[in-house]
CSV table of C-alpha atoms and ligand atoms in Angstrom, one decimal:
chain,number,residue,atom,x,y,z
A,1,MET,CA,24.5,1.9,-4.4
A,2,THR,CA,21.6,4.0,-3.0
A,3,THR,CA,22.3,5.7,0.3
A,4,PRO,CA,19.3,5.9,2.6
A,5,THR,CA,18.8,9.6,3.4
A,6,THR,CA,15.1,10.3,3.4
A,7,THR,CA,12.7,10.1,6.3
A,8,VAL,CA,9.2,9.3,4.8
A,9,VAL,CA,6.3,10.7,6.8
A,10,VAL,CA,2.9,9.0,6.1
A,11,PRO,CA,-0.4,10.3,7.6
A,12,LEU,CA,-3.2,7.9,8.5
A,13,LYS,CA,-6.7,9.0,9.5
A,14,PRO,CA,-8.3,6.6,11.9
A,15,PRO,CA,-9.4,3.8,9.6
A,16,ALA,CA,-13.0,3.9,10.9
A,17,ALA,CA,-13.3,7.3,9.3
A,18,GLY,CA,-11.1,6.7,6.3
A,19,LYS,CA,-11.5,6.0,2.6
A,20,SER,CA,-15.2,7.1,2.5
A,21,ARG,CA,-15.0,7.3,-1.3
A,22,LEU,CA,-14.3,3.5,-1.3
A,23,ALA,CA,-17.4,2.5,0.7
A,24,SER,CA,-19.6,1.9,-2.3
A,25,ALA,CA,-17.1,-0.5,-3.8
A,26,VAL,CA,-16.0,-2.5,-0.7
A,27,GLY,CA,-18.8,-2.0,1.8
A,28,ALA,CA,-17.9,-3.1,5.4
A,29,LEU,CA,-14.3,-3.9,4.3
A,30,ARG,CA,-13.6,-0.1,4.1
A,31,PRO,CA,-11.9,0.4,7.5
A,32,GLN,CA,-9.8,-2.8,7.2
A,33,LEU,CA,-8.7,-1.8,3.7
A,34,ALA,CA,-7.8,1.7,4.8
A,35,LEU,CA,-5.4,0.1,7.4
A,36,ALA,CA,-4.2,-2.6,5.0
A,37,PHE,CA,-3.3,0.1,2.4
A,38,ALA,CA,-1.3,1.9,5.0
A,39,LEU,CA,0.5,-1.2,6.2
A,40,ASP,CA,1.4,-2.2,2.6
A,41,THR,CA,2.6,1.4,2.0
A,42,VAL,CA,4.8,1.4,5.1
A,43,ALA,CA,6.1,-2.1,4.4
A,44,ALA,CA,7.2,-1.1,0.9
A,45,ALA,CA,8.7,2.2,2.1
A,46,ARG,CA,10.7,0.3,4.7
A,47,ARG,CA,12.1,-1.9,2.0
A,48,CYS,CA,13.2,1.1,-0.1
A,49,PRO,CA,17.0,1.5,-0.1
A,50,ALA,CA,16.6,5.3,-0.2
A,51,VAL,CA,14.5,5.5,3.0
A,52,THR,CA,16.1,5.7,6.4
A,53,ARG,CA,12.9,5.5,8.4
A,54,VAL,CA,9.2,5.8,8.2
A,55,VAL,CA,7.2,8.1,10.6
A,56,ALA,CA,3.5,7.5,10.7
A,57,VAL,CA,1.2,10.2,12.1
A,58,CYS,CA,-1.9,8.4,13.4
A,59,ASP,CA,-4.3,8.8,16.3
A,60,ASP,CA,-5.9,5.4,16.2
A,61,GLU,CA,-4.4,3.1,18.9
A,62,GLN,CA,-5.0,-0.2,17.1
A,63,ALA,CA,-3.7,1.1,13.8
A,64,ALA,CA,-0.7,2.7,15.5
A,65,ALA,CA,0.2,-0.7,17.0
A,66,GLN,CA,0.1,-2.4,13.6
A,67,LEU,CA,2.0,0.5,11.9
A,68,ALA,CA,4.7,0.1,14.5
A,69,LEU,CA,4.8,-3.7,13.9
A,70,ALA,CA,5.3,-2.8,10.2
A,71,GLY,CA,8.3,-0.9,11.2
A,72,ALA,CA,7.1,2.7,11.4
A,73,VAL,CA,7.8,5.2,14.2
A,74,VAL,CA,4.3,6.3,15.1
A,75,VAL,CA,3.4,9.7,16.5
A,76,PRO,CA,-0.1,10.8,17.5
A,77,ASP,CA,-1.8,13.3,15.3
A,78,ALA,CA,-1.5,16.0,18.0
A,79,PRO,CA,-2.7,18.9,16.0
A,80,ALA,CA,-5.8,17.0,14.9
A,81,ALA,CA,-6.2,19.8,12.3
A,82,GLY,CA,-6.3,17.9,9.0
A,83,LEU,CA,-3.8,16.3,6.7
A,84,ASN,CA,-1.3,19.1,6.2
A,85,ALA,CA,-1.1,19.9,9.9
A,86,ALA,CA,-0.5,16.1,10.5
A,87,LEU,CA,2.3,16.1,8.0
A,88,GLU,CA,4.0,19.2,9.4
A,89,HIS,CA,3.8,17.6,12.8
A,90,GLY,CA,5.4,14.4,11.6
A,91,VAL,CA,8.2,16.3,9.9
A,92,ARG,CA,8.8,18.5,13.0
A,93,TYR,CA,9.0,15.3,15.2
A,94,ALA,CA,11.3,13.6,12.7
A,95,ARG,CA,13.7,16.5,12.5
A,96,ALA,CA,13.7,17.6,16.1
A,97,VAL,CA,13.6,14.1,17.8
A,98,LEU,CA,15.0,11.7,15.2
A,99,GLY,CA,17.5,14.0,13.6
A,100,ALA,CA,16.0,13.6,10.2
A,101,GLY,CA,17.4,15.7,7.3
A,102,ALA,CA,15.6,15.2,4.0
A,103,VAL,CA,11.9,14.3,4.3
A,104,ALA,CA,9.2,13.1,2.0
A,105,ALA,CA,5.5,13.3,2.9
A,106,MET,CA,3.7,10.4,1.2
A,107,SER,CA,0.1,9.3,1.1
A,108,ALA,CA,-0.6,6.1,3.1
A,109,ASP,CA,-3.0,4.7,0.5
A,110,LEU,CA,-0.4,3.3,-2.1
A,111,PRO,CA,-1.1,-0.4,-1.7
A,112,ALA,CA,0.9,-1.3,-4.8
A,113,LEU,CA,4.0,0.7,-3.8
A,114,ARG,CA,7.2,-0.7,-5.2
A,115,PRO,CA,10.4,0.0,-3.2
A,116,ALA,CA,12.5,0.4,-6.4
A,117,GLU,CA,10.0,2.9,-7.9
A,118,LEU,CA,10.0,4.9,-4.6
A,119,ALA,CA,13.8,4.9,-4.7
A,120,ARG,CA,13.6,6.4,-8.3
A,121,VAL,CA,11.3,9.1,-7.1
A,122,LEU,CA,13.4,10.0,-4.0
A,123,GLY,CA,16.5,9.9,-6.1
A,124,ALA,CA,15.0,12.5,-8.5
A,125,ALA,CA,13.6,14.5,-5.7
A,126,SER,CA,17.1,14.8,-4.0
A,127,ALA,CA,18.1,17.2,-6.8
A,128,HIS,CA,15.7,19.9,-5.6
A,129,PRO,CA,14.9,21.8,-2.4
A,130,ARG,CA,11.3,20.8,-2.7
A,131,ALA,CA,9.7,18.4,-5.2
A,132,PHE,CA,6.5,16.5,-5.7
A,133,LEU,CA,4.9,13.7,-7.6
A,134,ALA,CA,1.4,14.0,-9.1
A,135,ASP,CA,-1.1,11.2,-8.6
A,136,THR,CA,-2.2,9.0,-11.5
A,137,GLN,CA,-5.0,11.3,-12.5
A,138,GLY,CA,-2.6,14.3,-12.6
A,139,VAL,CA,-4.8,16.3,-10.2
A,140,GLY,CA,-3.5,15.4,-6.7
A,141,THR,CA,-0.1,14.6,-5.1
A,142,THR,CA,1.1,11.4,-3.6
A,143,LEU,CA,4.6,12.5,-2.5
A,144,LEU,CA,6.1,15.9,-1.5
A,145,SER,CA,9.8,16.1,-0.5
A,146,ALA,CA,11.9,18.7,1.2
A,147,ALA,CA,15.7,18.7,1.4
A,148,ALA,CA,17.4,18.9,4.8
A,149,GLY,CA,16.6,22.2,6.5
A,150,VAL,CA,14.0,23.1,3.9
A,151,PRO,CA,10.4,23.5,5.2
A,152,LEU,CA,7.9,21.0,3.7
A,153,LEU,CA,5.1,23.5,3.2
A,154,PRO,CA,2.4,20.8,2.3
A,155,VAL,CA,-0.8,21.8,0.5
A,156,PHE,CA,-2.3,18.4,0.1
A,157,GLY,CA,-6.0,18.2,-0.7
A,158,GLY,CA,-8.1,18.6,-3.9
A,159,GLN,CA,-6.1,20.1,-6.8
A,160,SER,CA,-2.9,19.8,-4.9
A,161,ARG,CA,-0.7,19.2,-8.0
A,162,ALA,CA,-1.3,22.8,-9.0
A,163,ALA,CA,-1.0,24.0,-5.4
A,164,HIS,CA,2.3,22.4,-4.9
A,165,ALA,CA,3.6,23.7,-8.2
A,166,ALA,CA,2.4,27.2,-7.2
A,167,SER,CA,4.2,26.8,-3.8
A,168,GLY,CA,7.5,26.5,-5.7
A,169,ALA,CA,8.0,22.8,-5.5
A,170,VAL,CA,9.4,21.2,-8.6
A,171,GLU,CA,7.1,18.5,-10.3
A,172,LEU,CA,9.0,15.3,-10.9
A,173,ARG,CA,8.3,14.1,-14.4
A,174,LEU,CA,9.0,10.3,-14.2
A,175,ASP,CA,7.3,7.7,-16.4
A,176,ASP,CA,8.2,4.5,-14.7
A,177,VAL,CA,6.9,5.0,-11.2
A,178,ALA,CA,3.2,4.1,-11.5
A,179,SER,CA,3.0,2.4,-8.1
A,180,VAL,CA,4.0,5.7,-6.4
A,181,ARG,CA,1.4,7.6,-8.2
A,182,ARG,CA,-1.5,5.1,-7.6
A,183,ASP,CA,-3.3,6.2,-4.5
A,184,VAL,CA,-6.5,4.3,-3.9
A,185,ASP,CA,-9.7,6.4,-3.3
A,186,THR,CA,-12.3,4.5,-5.3
A,187,GLY,CA,-13.1,1.0,-6.5
A,188,ALA,CA,-11.7,1.8,-9.9
A,189,ASP,CA,-8.4,2.9,-8.3
A,190,LEU,CA,-8.4,-0.3,-6.3
A,191,GLN,CA,-8.7,-2.5,-9.4
A,192,VAL,CA,-5.7,-0.7,-11.0
A,193,ALA,CA,-3.7,-1.1,-7.8
A,194,LEU,CA,-4.5,-4.9,-7.8
A,195,ALA,CA,-3.5,-5.1,-11.4
A,196,LEU,CA,-0.2,-3.4,-10.5
A,197,GLY,CA,0.2,-5.9,-7.7
A,198,ALA,CA,-1.0,-5.0,-4.3
A,199,GLY,CA,0.8,-5.9,-1.0
A,200,ARG,CA,-0.1,-8.8,1.2
A,201,HIS,CA,-2.2,-6.9,3.7
A,202,THR,CA,-4.5,-5.6,1.0
A,203,LEU,CA,-4.7,-8.9,-0.8
A,204,THR,CA,-5.4,-10.8,2.4
A,205,THR,CA,-8.1,-8.3,3.4
A,206,LEU,CA,-9.8,-8.9,0.1
A,207,GLY,CA,-9.5,-12.6,0.4
A,208,LEU,CA,-7.1,-12.6,-2.5
A,209,MET,CA,-3.9,-14.4,-2.2
A,210,GLN,CA,-1.1,-14.8,-4.6
A,211,ALA,CA,-0.5,-18.4,-5.3
A,212,THR,CA,3.1,-19.0,-6.3
A,213,ALA,CA,2.7,-22.6,-7.1
A,214,TYR,CA,0.4,-25.6,-6.7
A,215,THR,CA,0.6,-29.3,-6.9
A,216,TYR,CA,-2.3,-31.6,-7.8
A,217,SER,CA,-2.4,-35.4,-7.8
A,218,PRO,CA,-5.2,-36.6,-10.2
A,219,ASP,CA,-5.1,-40.0,-8.6
A,220,SER,CA,-5.9,-38.7,-5.1
A,221,ARG,CA,-7.8,-35.8,-6.5
A,222,SER,CA,-6.2,-33.5,-4.0
A,223,GLY,CA,-3.3,-31.1,-3.9
A,224,GLN,CA,-1.7,-28.0,-2.3
A,225,VAL,CA,-1.6,-24.3,-3.2
A,226,LEU,CA,1.6,-22.6,-2.1
A,227,LEU,CA,0.8,-19.0,-1.1
A,228,ASP,CA,3.4,-16.2,-1.6
A,229,ASP,CA,4.1,-16.3,2.2
A,230,GLY,CA,5.0,-19.9,1.9
A,231,THR,CA,1.8,-21.2,3.4
A,232,PRO,CA,0.9,-24.5,1.9
A,233,LEU,CA,-2.9,-24.8,1.7
A,234,PRO,CA,-4.3,-28.3,0.9
A,235,PHE,CA,-7.3,-28.5,-1.4
A,236,ASP,CA,-9.5,-31.3,-2.7
A,237,SER,CA,-11.0,-31.9,-6.1
A,238,ALA,CA,-14.2,-30.0,-5.2
A,239,ALA,CA,-12.3,-26.8,-4.7
A,240,PHE,CA,-10.1,-27.6,-7.7
A,241,ASP,CA,-13.1,-28.2,-10.0
A,242,ALA,CA,-15.2,-25.4,-8.6
A,243,GLY,CA,-12.6,-22.7,-9.0
A,244,GLY,CA,-11.0,-23.7,-12.2
A,245,LEU,CA,-7.6,-24.1,-10.5
A,246,ARG,CA,-6.5,-26.2,-13.5
A,247,LEU,CA,-6.0,-22.9,-15.3
A,248,LEU,CA,-3.8,-21.5,-12.5
A,249,ARG,CA,-0.4,-20.3,-13.5
A,250,PRO,CA,2.3,-19.6,-10.8
A,251,GLY,CA,1.8,-16.0,-9.7
A,252,GLN,CA,-1.8,-15.9,-10.9
A,253,ARG,CA,-3.9,-14.2,-8.3
A,254,VAL,CA,-6.7,-16.3,-6.9
A,255,ARG,CA,-9.5,-15.7,-4.5
A,256,ILE,CA,-9.2,-18.6,-2.0
A,257,GLU,CA,-12.0,-19.3,0.4
A,258,THR,CA,-11.1,-21.5,3.3
A,259,GLU,CA,-12.6,-23.0,6.4
A,260,GLY,CA,-11.0,-24.2,9.6
A,261,ALA,CA,-7.8,-22.8,11.1
A,262,GLY,CA,-4.2,-23.8,11.6
A,263,THR,CA,-3.4,-27.3,10.4
A,264,ASP,CA,-7.2,-27.9,9.9
A,265,ARG,CA,-7.5,-25.0,7.5
A,266,ARG,CA,-8.7,-26.3,4.1
A,267,ILE,CA,-9.5,-24.6,0.8
A,268,THR,CA,-13.2,-24.8,0.0
A,269,LEU,CA,-13.2,-22.7,-3.2
A,270,ILE,CA,-10.6,-21.3,-5.5
A,271,THR,CA,-11.6,-18.7,-8.0
A,272,LEU,CA,-9.2,-17.2,-10.5
A,273,GLN,CA,-9.2,-13.4,-10.4
A,274,THR,CA,-8.8,-11.7,-13.7
A,275,PHE,CA,-7.8,-8.1,-13.4
B,301,GTP,N1,-3.1,11.7,10.3
B,301,GTP,C1,-4.0,12.2,9.4
B,301,GTP,N2,-4.1,11.6,8.2
B,301,GTP,C2,-5.0,12.1,7.3
B,301,GTP,C3,-5.9,13.1,7.6
B,301,GTP,N3,-6.7,13.3,6.5
B,301,GTP,C4,-6.3,12.4,5.6
B,301,GTP,N4,-5.3,11.7,6.1
B,301,GTP,C5,-4.5,10.7,5.3
B,301,GTP,O1,-4.0,11.2,4.2
B,301,GTP,C6,-4.0,10.3,3.1
B,301,GTP,C7,-4.7,10.9,1.9
B,301,GTP,O2,-6.0,11.3,2.3
B,301,GTP,P1,-7.3,10.7,1.5
B,301,GTP,O3,-7.0,10.0,0.3
B,301,GTP,O4,-8.3,11.9,1.5
B,301,GTP,O5,-7.8,9.6,2.6
B,301,GTP,P2,-9.3,9.6,3.3
B,301,GTP,O6,-9.5,10.9,4.0
B,301,GTP,O7,-9.2,8.4,4.2
B,301,GTP,O8,-10.3,9.3,2.1
B,301,GTP,P3,-11.7,9.9,1.9
B,301,GTP,O9,-12.5,9.7,3.1
B,301,GTP,O10,-12.2,9.2,0.7
B,301,GTP,O11,-11.5,11.4,1.6
B,301,GTP,C8,-4.6,9.0,3.6
B,301,GTP,O12,-3.6,8.2,4.0
B,301,GTP,C9,-5.4,9.5,4.9
B,301,GTP,O13,-5.5,8.5,5.9
B,301,GTP,C10,-5.8,13.7,8.9
B,301,GTP,O14,-6.5,14.6,9.3
B,301,GTP,N5,-4.9,13.2,9.8
B,302,PEP,C1,-5.0,14.5,-0.4
B,302,PEP,C2,-4.9,14.2,-1.6
B,302,PEP,O1,-5.4,13.1,-2.2
B,302,PEP,P1,-6.9,12.7,-2.3
B,302,PEP,O2,-7.5,13.1,-3.5
B,302,PEP,O3,-6.7,11.2,-2.2
B,302,PEP,O4,-7.7,13.2,-1.1
B,302,PEP,C3,-4.1,15.0,-2.6
B,302,PEP,O5,-3.9,14.5,-3.8
B,302,PEP,O6,-3.5,16.1,-2.2
């Protein structure tokens, strides 16, 4: 039974200014995706049995409100002096005001984050005063931990894997924690995160929804797609035929285009997404 002992601190730049490397791949969706990644990251961290609380350091009012709804304790980025200063500020607040002990600074752009994988990382980290997890490329860092009473000493940015190792933090060598290493900076990173299984905020922002089941009545040439949040969306044969729904398997991700709202919302196109 995992005991929740770690306070996770996630930093979020105002989404309007965030994820600039993603712009060429997603265009105008960039700010919404920057926020969606953070909301999926916070939601997964909150479901992690090793995490006592999540503190988000963010200066953007609208983003802060949504991060709070996702269950984070949000503090303004008072230093406004970059990522590492924001993380130090979040840890100071967590320890001085919330009585936090062990902390872990984690990037807020891990949309595929799995609570069980985060628990494995934090479990391994708890054996060291300071520890870190390298990102997928093996160049940066997605998580840096510090035991109770130990300074975090973050040196995120650029070649931070080497910098954190040089600072004395122990690198966590874990093979089965891909979702904790997969930060999303570019379109290629996003495709990998989607293939790992991104969270609902990211999928919805991209117009992708995970259909868990569907029914189709050939005689009435209509049916329903059941989304993973339990929403049943009716569709007619036009959407079925146009999007190849007949190939849909439960759990298959589809791009669903709809029109109308509430009970009038109808699917107009269903396209299978292959990742
Ligand atoms: N609060 C706060 N968060 C930051 C700051 N700089 C980066 N971050 C966050 O730290 C995490 C990792 O940073 P990046 O991957 O460089 O994110 P980014 O700056 O939005 O991406 P690029 O614009 O492509 O560099 C993301 O969650 C950012 O939102 C900062 O100055 N303050
Ligand atoms: C800030 C970091 O990541 P990124 O490359 O996404 O900026 C980092 O890896 O330290």
